[in-house]
Amino acid sequence: MYDFAVVGVGPAGARFAREAATAGYDVIAFERGTVGTPLACSGHVSTDIWEYVPDEKKAELRQNEIHGARFHVGGPQTDSHPFYKREAVSNVIDRVDLDKTLSTAAQECGADVREEHTVTDINEKHSGVTLTVSHGEGEEKFHARMVAGCDGPISRVRRQSGLPEPHELLHGVLAFDSTVDNADFVDVHLTAPQFFAWRIPRGKAGVEYGLAAPPSESVPELFDQLTDTYNVKTEQFCSGAIPIGPPNRIHTRRVFLIGDAAAQTKPFTGGGILYGMTAADAAAATIEPDDPATLRDYDQAWREELSSEIALGRWIRRAYSLPPVVQQAGLRALSGEIAVHMDRPSSLFSRDQLRALVGR
């Protein structure tokens, strides 16, 4: 019997597998396809990502450095409001290779990672969990003391365990233009209902265009409007759900959720790579596979780390639905050099940010 079975080997699953294996636990991890594919989300992340990546992989993964963002209430022809830092505020990375890198790191620490293995059923009992797994040679049963559900926004683990859904699922789309662009600003358009659209320069990898909105909206049509305003044709179109708002309960007696499966994401951007890996570290530090009571310790630990940031992120997101004239006035008043961290809304109230505002 394994100590932990991990379902899903994205950043959160790979990170938990690595840390649990490093702690001496027997870990098996299942990925239904090939790690890193298909592409699921943007690769625009804060510089904190390098704390989780081997030093020798940094140059290979980094595609561009970003120093700021231009906010538009309309399309690219409208007035823009720049927010920037003198040092890099974020990086654009190879999102597919990130997953592969984190998976390799987990394997090097002793985790057994199996690709092309789809978990089709979970049977939780008092003393452990039996997983039914389908792969190229048929179907197989695996037994583990605990299961980590890291299988994304439409989580099979979450649903089969009877855990509640995220408060909201947005529909996100993105695609790429092959034009080389080494610019160091992203463009954010407050044109998508209740969310936004974006343009991210990715250096030699081209330009990423994306958009997210509630699924009731015509997201593909809105995306076409975005790319039409830039007069570009895109390829490698990707589409998926973005979970917003973690539920009140993310574990049973033997099953727990991490990452997008638990909606551990930023409400104001939808990004979940850093939040998911932060929660993965909390899980590895607190959960003992022979003691289900430690799942409460995990739930408390990750919420202490992230719940305030998520709550503040909800308030920021509300600004996306303000009348355009109010958005313009707010952006005009606040734009300029900043001292905030893109993953931590609480930094909006830091002394450094106050000094940046006063010093303008």
mmCIF file of C-alpha atoms in Angstrom:
data_model
loop_
_atom_site.group_PDB
_atom_site.id
_atom_site.type_symbol
_atom_site.label_atom_id
_atom_site.label_comp_id
_atom_site.label_asym_id
_atom_site.label_seq_id
_atom_site.Cartn_x
_atom_site.Cartn_y
_atom_site.Cartn_z
ATOM 1 C CA MET A 1 0.000 0.000 0.000
ATOM 2 C CA TYR A 2 1.278 3.451 -0.943
ATOM 3 C CA ASP A 3 1.272 6.267 1.590
ATOM 4 C CA PHE A 4 -0.061 8.747 -0.968
ATOM 5 C CA ALA A 5 -1.601 8.400 -4.410
ATOM 6 C CA VAL A 6 -1.561 11.676 -6.339
ATOM 7 C CA VAL A 7 -4.091 12.145 -9.128
ATOM 8 C CA GLY A 8 -2.867 14.765 -11.607
ATOM 9 C CA VAL A 9 0.749 15.789 -12.196
ATOM 10 C CA GLY A 10 0.431 19.503 -12.882
ATOM 11 C CA PRO A 11 2.410 21.962 -10.734
ATOM 12 C CA ALA A 12 0.411 21.281 -7.545
ATOM 13 C CA GLY A 13 0.463 17.493 -7.899
ATOM 14 C CA ALA A 14 4.117 17.333 -8.891
ATOM 15 C CA ARG A 15 5.119 19.620 -6.046
ATOM 16 C CA PHE A 16 3.221 17.598 -3.455
ATOM 17 C CA ALA A 17 4.621 14.334 -4.839
ATOM 18 C CA ARG A 18 8.131 15.716 -4.630
ATOM 19 C CA GLU A 19 7.810 17.056 -1.078
ATOM 20 C CA ALA A 20 6.025 13.960 0.248
ATOM 21 C CA ALA A 21 8.631 11.667 -1.335
ATOM 22 C CA THR A 22 11.420 13.819 0.086
ATOM 23 C CA ALA A 23 9.849 13.371 3.529
ATOM 24 C CA GLY A 24 10.239 9.617 3.102
ATOM 25 C CA TYR A 25 6.699 8.654 2.098
ATOM 26 C CA ASP A 26 5.922 6.096 -0.608
ATOM 27 C CA VAL A 27 4.230 8.124 -3.363
ATOM 28 C CA ILE A 28 2.647 7.152 -6.676
ATOM 29 C CA ALA A 29 1.283 9.797 -9.047
ATOM 30 C CA PHE A 30 -1.012 9.332 -12.045
ATOM 31 C CA GLU A 31 -1.329 11.591 -15.090
ATOM 32 C CA ARG A 32 -4.089 10.686 -17.539
ATOM 33 C CA GLY A 33 -2.093 11.843 -20.555
ATOM 34 C CA THR A 34 1.437 13.136 -20.997
ATOM 35 C CA VAL A 35 2.683 15.532 -18.335
ATOM 36 C CA GLY A 36 2.398 19.127 -19.533
ATOM 37 C CA THR A 37 -0.003 18.477 -22.409
ATOM 38 C CA PRO A 38 -2.374 19.642 -23.540
ATOM 39 C CA LEU A 39 -1.500 23.220 -22.613
ATOM 40 C CA ALA A 40 -3.952 24.275 -19.925
ATOM 41 C CA CYS A 41 -3.158 27.861 -18.952
ATOM 42 C CA SER A 42 -0.940 30.879 -19.434
ATOM 43 C CA GLY A 43 2.731 30.871 -18.515
ATOM 44 C CA HIS A 44 2.789 34.403 -17.074
ATOM 45 C CA VAL A 45 3.895 34.026 -13.450
ATOM 46 C CA SER A 46 5.567 35.986 -10.686
ATOM 47 C CA THR A 47 9.295 35.651 -10.149
ATOM 48 C CA ASP A 48 8.523 33.497 -7.094
ATOM 49 C CA ILE A 49 8.268 30.561 -9.515
ATOM 50 C CA TRP A 50 12.041 30.142 -9.377
ATOM 51 C CA GLU A 51 11.850 29.033 -5.738
ATOM 52 C CA TYR A 52 10.275 25.793 -7.015
ATOM 53 C CA VAL A 53 12.482 25.149 -10.050
ATOM 54 C CA PRO A 54 16.032 23.715 -10.172
ATOM 55 C CA ASP A 55 18.561 26.480 -10.862
ATOM 56 C CA GLU A 56 19.863 24.817 -14.010
ATOM 57 C CA LYS A 57 16.407 24.951 -15.620
ATOM 58 C CA LYS A 58 15.741 28.671 -15.176
ATOM 59 C CA ALA A 59 17.302 29.917 -18.399
ATOM 60 C CA GLU A 60 15.645 27.154 -20.389
ATOM 61 C CA LEU A 61 12.184 27.846 -18.990
ATOM 62 C CA ARG A 62 12.258 31.663 -19.088
ATOM 63 C CA GLN A 63 10.902 33.143 -22.322
ATOM 64 C CA ASN A 64 10.629 36.811 -21.344
ATOM 65 C CA GLU A 65 10.867 39.231 -18.430
ATOM 66 C CA ILE A 66 7.945 41.548 -17.697
ATOM 67 C CA HIS A 67 8.304 44.886 -15.928
ATOM 68 C CA GLY A 68 4.729 46.121 -16.011
ATOM 69 C CA ALA A 69 1.239 46.138 -17.472
ATOM 70 C CA ARG A 70 -0.766 48.581 -19.564
ATOM 71 C CA PHE A 71 -4.445 48.609 -18.600
ATOM 72 C CA HIS A 72 -7.059 49.522 -21.208
ATOM 73 C CA VAL A 73 -10.739 50.109 -20.579
ATOM 74 C CA GLY A 74 -11.308 49.444 -24.282
ATOM 75 C CA GLY A 75 -9.225 48.001 -27.103
ATOM 76 C CA PRO A 76 -5.547 48.633 -27.951
ATOM 77 C CA GLN A 77 -6.363 51.980 -29.579
ATOM 78 C CA THR A 78 -7.771 53.401 -26.332
ATOM 79 C CA ASP A 79 -5.738 55.251 -23.717
ATOM 80 C CA SER A 80 -3.549 52.957 -21.644
ATOM 81 C CA HIS A 81 -2.620 53.261 -17.990
ATOM 82 C CA PRO A 82 0.822 51.783 -17.210
ATOM 83 C CA PHE A 83 1.754 50.114 -13.924
ATOM 84 C CA TYR A 84 5.405 49.129 -13.656
ATOM 85 C CA LYS A 85 8.483 48.317 -11.603
ATOM 86 C CA ARG A 86 12.121 49.038 -12.342
ATOM 87 C CA GLU A 87 12.974 45.378 -11.761
ATOM 88 C CA ALA A 88 11.158 42.428 -13.282
ATOM 89 C CA VAL A 89 7.709 41.997 -11.771
ATOM 90 C CA SER A 90 7.012 38.696 -13.516
ATOM 91 C CA ASN A 91 8.328 36.211 -16.056
ATOM 92 C CA VAL A 92 6.850 34.451 -19.046
ATOM 93 C CA ILE A 93 7.806 30.793 -19.011
ATOM 94 C CA ASP A 94 7.431 27.668 -21.113
ATOM 95 C CA ARG A 95 4.300 26.367 -19.422
ATOM 96 C CA VAL A 96 4.511 22.833 -20.839
ATOM 97 C CA ASP A 97 8.164 22.414 -19.891
ATOM 98 C CA LEU A 98 7.431 23.737 -16.393
ATOM 99 C CA ASP A 99 5.137 20.774 -15.729
ATOM 100 C CA LYS A 100 7.721 18.361 -17.117
ATOM 101 C CA THR A 101 10.461 19.925 -15.003
ATOM 102 C CA LEU A 102 8.420 19.674 -11.804
ATOM 103 C CA SER A 103 7.440 16.088 -12.620
ATOM 104 C CA THR A 104 11.075 15.123 -13.192
ATOM 105 C CA ALA A 105 12.011 16.726 -9.867
ATOM 106 C CA ALA A 106 9.353 14.608 -8.140
ATOM 107 C CA GLN A 107 10.686 11.435 -9.740
ATOM 108 C CA GLU A 108 14.259 12.292 -8.772
ATOM 109 C CA CYS A 109 13.078 12.532 -5.153
ATOM 110 C CA GLY A 110 11.539 9.062 -5.307
ATOM 111 C CA ALA A 111 7.945 9.550 -6.484
ATOM 112 C CA ASP A 112 6.622 6.973 -8.968
ATOM 113 C CA VAL A 113 5.051 9.086 -11.746
ATOM 114 C CA ARG A 114 2.985 7.199 -14.327
ATOM 115 C CA GLU A 115 1.780 8.878 -17.500
ATOM 116 C CA GLU A 116 -1.141 7.627 -19.622
ATOM 117 C CA HIS A 117 -2.814 6.351 -16.432
ATOM 118 C CA THR A 118 -6.407 7.495 -15.926
ATOM 119 C CA VAL A 119 -8.036 7.142 -12.520
ATOM 120 C CA THR A 120 -11.585 6.013 -13.255
ATOM 121 C CA ASP A 121 -12.861 5.201 -9.784
ATOM 122 C CA ILE A 122 -12.064 5.889 -6.142
ATOM 123 C CA ASN A 123 -13.350 3.694 -3.333
ATOM 124 C CA GLU A 124 -12.665 5.252 0.039
ATOM 125 C CA LYS A 125 -12.725 3.054 3.121
ATOM 126 C CA HIS A 126 -11.960 3.647 6.776
ATOM 127 C CA SER A 127 -8.309 2.618 6.536
ATOM 128 C CA GLY A 128 -7.413 3.563 2.963
ATOM 129 C CA VAL A 129 -8.475 4.179 -0.622
ATOM 130 C CA THR A 130 -8.619 1.828 -3.601
ATOM 131 C CA LEU A 131 -8.106 3.467 -7.004
ATOM 132 C CA THR A 132 -9.149 1.896 -10.270
ATOM 133 C CA VAL A 133 -6.711 3.000 -12.972
ATOM 134 C CA SER A 134 -6.999 2.493 -16.721
ATOM 135 C CA HIS A 135 -3.858 2.359 -18.892
ATOM 136 C CA GLY A 136 -2.559 0.833 -22.106
ATOM 137 C CA GLU A 137 -2.477 -2.695 -20.730
ATOM 138 C CA GLY A 138 -5.965 -2.624 -19.229
ATOM 139 C CA GLU A 139 -7.285 -1.813 -15.771
ATOM 140 C CA GLU A 140 -5.463 -2.079 -12.474
ATOM 141 C CA LYS A 141 -6.179 -1.524 -8.780
ATOM 142 C CA PHE A 142 -3.913 0.521 -6.541
ATOM 143 C CA HIS A 143 -4.186 0.988 -2.786
ATOM 144 C CA ALA A 144 -3.115 4.040 -0.808
ATOM 145 C CA ARG A 145 -3.571 5.368 2.681
ATOM 146 C CA MET A 146 -4.533 8.770 1.283
ATOM 147 C CA VAL A 147 -5.317 10.332 -2.090
ATOM 148 C CA ALA A 148 -4.335 13.825 -3.186
ATOM 149 C CA GLY A 149 -6.756 15.146 -5.816
ATOM 150 C CA CYS A 150 -4.689 17.475 -7.999
ATOM 151 C CA ASP A 151 -6.660 16.836 -11.164
ATOM 152 C CA GLY A 152 -7.708 20.347 -12.133
ATOM 153 C CA PRO A 153 -10.889 22.429 -12.156
ATOM 154 C CA ILE A 154 -13.154 19.618 -13.387
ATOM 155 C CA SER A 155 -11.855 17.227 -10.762
ATOM 156 C CA ARG A 156 -12.988 13.609 -10.914
ATOM 157 C CA VAL A 157 -11.538 13.070 -7.442
ATOM 158 C CA ARG A 158 -13.587 15.946 -6.039
ATOM 159 C CA ARG A 159 -16.827 14.716 -7.559
ATOM 160 C CA GLN A 160 -16.369 11.036 -6.723
ATOM 161 C CA SER A 161 -15.532 11.964 -3.138
ATOM 162 C CA GLY A 162 -18.672 14.075 -2.799
ATOM 163 C CA LEU A 163 -16.751 17.274 -2.070
ATOM 164 C CA PRO A 164 -18.379 20.607 -2.970
ATOM 165 C CA GLU A 165 -17.673 22.424 -6.216
ATOM 166 C CA PRO A 166 -15.798 25.756 -6.503
ATOM 167 C CA HIS A 167 -17.983 28.814 -6.112
ATOM 168 C CA GLU A 168 -17.563 29.646 -9.805
ATOM 169 C CA LEU A 169 -16.066 28.310 -13.020
ATOM 170 C CA LEU A 170 -14.952 30.798 -15.657
ATOM 171 C CA HIS A 171 -14.361 29.879 -19.286
ATOM 172 C CA GLY A 172 -10.831 30.787 -20.391
ATOM 173 C CA VAL A 173 -9.339 30.714 -23.875
ATOM 174 C CA LEU A 174 -5.909 31.546 -25.270
ATOM 175 C CA ALA A 175 -3.975 31.234 -28.502
ATOM 176 C CA PHE A 176 -0.684 32.365 -30.003
ATOM 177 C CA ASP A 177 0.715 34.555 -32.744
ATOM 178 C CA SER A 178 4.201 33.511 -33.874
ATOM 179 C CA THR A 179 5.506 37.095 -34.186
ATOM 180 C CA VAL A 180 8.639 37.547 -32.053
ATOM 181 C CA ASP A 181 8.029 40.137 -29.332
ATOM 182 C CA ASN A 182 10.575 40.942 -26.615
ATOM 183 C CA ALA A 183 8.608 43.842 -25.114
ATOM 184 C CA ASP A 184 8.485 43.962 -21.315
ATOM 185 C CA PHE A 185 4.866 45.052 -20.802
ATOM 186 C CA VAL A 186 1.688 42.974 -20.946
ATOM 187 C CA ASP A 187 -1.606 44.515 -22.060
ATOM 188 C CA VAL A 188 -4.783 44.028 -20.018
ATOM 189 C CA HIS A 189 -8.181 44.903 -21.508
ATOM 190 C CA LEU A 190 -11.163 45.337 -19.197
ATOM 191 C CA THR A 191 -13.526 44.375 -21.998
ATOM 192 C CA ALA A 192 -14.579 40.822 -21.074
ATOM 193 C CA PRO A 193 -17.696 40.699 -18.853
ATOM 194 C CA GLN A 194 -16.716 40.293 -15.176
ATOM 195 C CA PHE A 195 -13.093 39.572 -16.093
ATOM 196 C CA PHE A 196 -10.524 40.704 -18.681
ATOM 197 C CA ALA A 197 -8.575 39.942 -21.842
ATOM 198 C CA TRP A 198 -4.808 40.002 -22.237
ATOM 199 C CA ARG A 199 -1.844 40.181 -24.588
ATOM 200 C CA ILE A 200 1.491 38.759 -23.362
ATOM 201 C CA PRO A 201 4.791 39.084 -25.286
ATOM 202 C CA ARG A 202 6.690 35.802 -25.067
ATOM 203 C CA GLY A 203 9.962 36.704 -26.748
ATOM 204 C CA LYS A 204 10.972 34.248 -29.471
ATOM 205 C CA ALA A 205 7.918 32.119 -28.591
ATOM 206 C CA GLY A 206 5.624 34.781 -30.030
ATOM 207 C CA VAL A 207 2.645 36.541 -28.459
ATOM 208 C CA GLU A 208 -0.118 35.079 -26.317
ATOM 209 C CA TYR A 209 -3.674 36.408 -26.520
ATOM 210 C CA GLY A 210 -6.242 35.304 -23.962
ATOM 211 C CA LEU A 211 -9.571 36.043 -22.384
ATOM 212 C CA ALA A 212 -11.783 34.710 -19.602
ATOM 213 C CA ALA A 213 -15.414 35.320 -18.710
ATOM 214 C CA PRO A 214 -18.407 33.526 -17.184
ATOM 215 C CA PRO A 215 -19.479 30.564 -19.360
ATOM 216 C CA SER A 216 -22.812 32.247 -20.054
ATOM 217 C CA GLU A 217 -20.946 34.712 -22.283
ATOM 218 C CA SER A 218 -19.886 34.000 -25.857
ATOM 219 C CA VAL A 219 -16.211 33.636 -24.986
ATOM 220 C CA PRO A 220 -14.946 32.492 -28.438
ATOM 221 C CA GLU A 221 -16.711 35.435 -30.059
ATOM 222 C CA LEU A 222 -15.211 37.842 -27.528
ATOM 223 C CA PHE A 223 -11.789 36.324 -28.205
ATOM 224 C CA ASP A 224 -12.206 36.858 -31.949
ATOM 225 C CA GLN A 225 -13.050 40.489 -31.256
ATOM 226 C CA LEU A 226 -9.833 40.829 -29.237
ATOM 227 C CA THR A 227 -7.580 39.411 -31.951
ATOM 228 C CA ASP A 228 -9.402 41.403 -34.627
ATOM 229 C CA THR A 229 -8.576 44.634 -32.812
ATOM 230 C CA TYR A 230 -4.903 43.634 -32.949
ATOM 231 C CA ASN A 231 -5.284 42.481 -36.562
ATOM 232 C CA VAL A 232 -3.631 39.102 -35.909
ATOM 233 C CA LYS A 233 -4.329 35.495 -36.750
ATOM 234 C CA THR A 234 -3.645 33.058 -33.945
ATOM 235 C CA GLU A 235 -2.991 29.326 -33.720
ATOM 236 C CA GLN A 236 -2.734 26.597 -31.044
ATOM 237 C CA PHE A 237 -6.111 27.557 -29.591
ATOM 238 C CA CYS A 238 -6.634 26.333 -25.996
ATOM 239 C CA SER A 239 -9.781 26.366 -23.903
ATOM 240 C CA GLY A 240 -10.548 25.377 -20.330
ATOM 241 C CA ALA A 241 -12.258 26.089 -17.040
ATOM 242 C CA ILE A 242 -10.856 28.445 -14.403
ATOM 243 C CA PRO A 243 -12.070 27.738 -10.842
ATOM 244 C CA ILE A 244 -12.714 30.727 -8.609
ATOM 245 C CA GLY A 245 -13.571 30.525 -4.925
ATOM 246 C CA PRO A 246 -12.464 27.543 -2.815
ATOM 247 C CA PRO A 247 -15.297 25.578 -1.190
ATOM 248 C CA ASN A 248 -15.615 25.361 2.587
ATOM 249 C CA ARG A 249 -14.632 21.674 2.587
ATOM 250 C CA ILE A 250 -11.741 20.230 0.584
ATOM 251 C CA HIS A 251 -11.172 16.866 2.244
ATOM 252 C CA THR A 252 -12.915 13.718 3.424
ATOM 253 C CA ARG A 253 -11.361 11.185 5.805
ATOM 254 C CA ARG A 254 -8.820 9.896 3.279
ATOM 255 C CA VAL A 255 -9.033 12.240 0.276
ATOM 256 C CA PHE A 256 -7.868 15.851 0.006
ATOM 257 C CA LEU A 257 -7.665 18.409 -2.791
ATOM 258 C CA ILE A 258 -4.816 20.692 -3.891
ATOM 259 C CA GLY A 259 -4.537 23.373 -6.579
ATOM 260 C CA ASP A 260 -7.268 23.979 -9.139
ATOM 261 C CA ALA A 261 -9.240 21.009 -7.787
ATOM 262 C CA ALA A 262 -9.591 23.017 -4.551
ATOM 263 C CA ALA A 263 -9.970 26.347 -6.421
ATOM 264 C CA GLN A 264 -6.789 27.623 -4.779
ATOM 265 C CA THR A 265 -6.489 30.379 -7.375
ATOM 266 C CA LYS A 266 -6.280 34.163 -7.598
ATOM 267 C CA PRO A 267 -9.827 35.528 -8.109
ATOM 268 C CA PHE A 268 -8.501 38.601 -9.915
ATOM 269 C CA THR A 269 -6.397 36.761 -12.531
ATOM 270 C CA GLY A 270 -7.443 33.102 -12.384
ATOM 271 C CA GLY A 271 -3.809 32.043 -11.969
ATOM 272 C CA GLY A 272 -3.190 29.128 -9.651
ATOM 273 C CA ILE A 273 0.371 27.880 -10.176
ATOM 274 C CA LEU A 274 1.944 29.575 -7.156
ATOM 275 C CA TYR A 275 -1.099 29.247 -4.899
ATOM 276 C CA GLY A 276 -1.384 25.556 -5.755
ATOM 277 C CA MET A 277 2.263 24.857 -4.974
ATOM 278 C CA THR A 278 2.011 26.880 -1.754
ATOM 279 C CA ALA A 279 -0.886 24.652 -0.709
ATOM 280 C CA ALA A 280 1.066 21.557 -1.804
ATOM 281 C CA ASP A 281 3.877 22.503 0.548
ATOM 282 C CA ALA A 282 1.353 23.007 3.360
ATOM 283 C CA ALA A 283 -0.087 19.546 2.670
ATOM 284 C CA ALA A 284 3.316 17.853 2.653
ATOM 285 C CA ALA A 285 4.303 19.593 5.883
ATOM 286 C CA THR A 286 1.146 18.708 7.833
ATOM 287 C CA ILE A 287 -0.490 15.506 6.560
ATOM 288 C CA GLU A 288 0.473 12.129 7.989
ATOM 289 C CA PRO A 289 -1.029 9.299 5.920
ATOM 290 C CA ASP A 290 -1.789 7.172 8.995
ATOM 291 C CA ASP A 291 -3.582 10.019 10.783
ATOM 292 C CA PRO A 292 -6.674 11.437 9.042
ATOM 293 C CA ALA A 293 -6.954 14.102 11.741
ATOM 294 C CA THR A 294 -3.939 15.844 10.180
ATOM 295 C CA LEU A 295 -6.074 16.752 7.161
ATOM 296 C CA ARG A 296 -7.618 19.440 9.353
ATOM 297 C CA ASP A 297 -4.100 20.765 9.976
ATOM 298 C CA TYR A 298 -3.573 21.007 6.213
ATOM 299 C CA ASP A 299 -6.866 22.812 5.726
ATOM 300 C CA GLN A 300 -5.959 25.308 8.416
ATOM 301 C CA ALA A 301 -2.406 25.783 7.142
ATOM 302 C CA TRP A 302 -3.216 26.599 3.527
ATOM 303 C CA ARG A 303 -6.112 28.867 4.495
ATOM 304 C CA GLU A 304 -3.885 30.792 6.906
ATOM 305 C CA GLU A 305 -1.420 31.279 4.055
ATOM 306 C CA LEU A 306 -3.842 32.175 1.264
ATOM 307 C CA SER A 307 -7.366 33.015 2.446
ATOM 308 C CA SER A 308 -6.682 36.719 3.073
ATOM 309 C CA GLU A 309 -5.064 37.081 -0.349
ATOM 310 C CA ILE A 310 -8.014 35.312 -1.987
ATOM 311 C CA ALA A 311 -10.506 37.524 -0.130
ATOM 312 C CA LEU A 312 -8.687 40.690 -1.209
ATOM 313 C CA GLY A 313 -8.484 39.313 -4.737
ATOM 314 C CA ARG A 314 -12.282 39.108 -4.832
ATOM 315 C CA TRP A 315 -12.495 42.832 -4.093
ATOM 316 C CA ILE A 316 -10.028 43.640 -6.868
ATOM 317 C CA ARG A 317 -12.072 41.596 -9.307
ATOM 318 C CA ARG A 318 -15.177 43.638 -8.528
ATOM 319 C CA ALA A 319 -13.445 46.605 -10.118
ATOM 320 C CA TYR A 320 -13.664 44.819 -13.487
ATOM 321 C CA SER A 321 -17.437 45.377 -13.458
ATOM 322 C CA LEU A 322 -17.411 49.069 -12.508
ATOM 323 C CA PRO A 323 -18.700 51.613 -15.058
ATOM 324 C CA PRO A 324 -15.972 52.480 -17.605
ATOM 325 C CA VAL A 325 -15.822 56.112 -16.459
ATOM 326 C CA VAL A 326 -15.052 54.946 -12.908
ATOM 327 C CA GLN A 327 -12.447 52.473 -14.168
ATOM 328 C CA GLN A 328 -10.759 55.214 -16.173
ATOM 329 C CA ALA A 329 -10.641 57.544 -13.176
ATOM 330 C CA GLY A 330 -9.251 54.860 -10.875
ATOM 331 C CA LEU A 331 -6.589 53.713 -13.327
ATOM 332 C CA ARG A 332 -5.572 57.301 -14.024
ATOM 333 C CA ALA A 333 -5.168 58.016 -10.317
ATOM 334 C CA LEU A 334 -3.199 54.863 -9.476
ATOM 335 C CA SER A 335 -1.033 54.281 -12.563
ATOM 336 C CA GLY A 336 2.712 54.726 -12.455
ATOM 337 C CA GLU A 337 5.505 52.997 -10.579
ATOM 338 C CA ILE A 338 4.274 50.400 -8.106
ATOM 339 C CA ALA A 339 5.660 48.260 -5.300
ATOM 340 C CA VAL A 340 3.118 45.445 -5.290
ATOM 341 C CA HIS A 341 3.508 41.696 -5.735
ATOM 342 C CA MET A 342 1.332 40.162 -8.443
ATOM 343 C CA ASP A 343 0.395 37.162 -6.269
ATOM 344 C CA ARG A 344 -0.276 39.106 -3.067
ATOM 345 C CA PRO A 345 -3.074 41.687 -3.091
ATOM 346 C CA SER A 346 -2.140 42.514 0.516
ATOM 347 C CA SER A 347 0.960 44.228 -0.893
ATOM 348 C CA LEU A 348 -1.367 46.992 -2.129
ATOM 349 C CA PHE A 349 -1.390 48.178 1.488
ATOM 350 C CA SER A 350 2.329 47.802 2.149
ATOM 351 C CA ARG A 351 4.603 50.649 3.205
ATOM 352 C CA ASP A 352 6.551 50.324 -0.035
ATOM 353 C CA GLN A 353 3.390 50.758 -2.115
ATOM 354 C CA LEU A 354 2.318 53.753 0.005
ATOM 355 C CA ARG A 355 5.713 55.358 -0.566
ATOM 356 C CA ALA A 356 5.401 54.696 -4.302
ATOM 357 C CA LEU A 357 2.007 56.454 -4.405
ATOM 358 C CA VAL A 358 3.120 59.407 -2.287
ATOM 359 C CA GLY A 359 6.343 59.828 -4.278
ATOM 360 C CA ARG A 360 4.599 60.467 -7.613
#
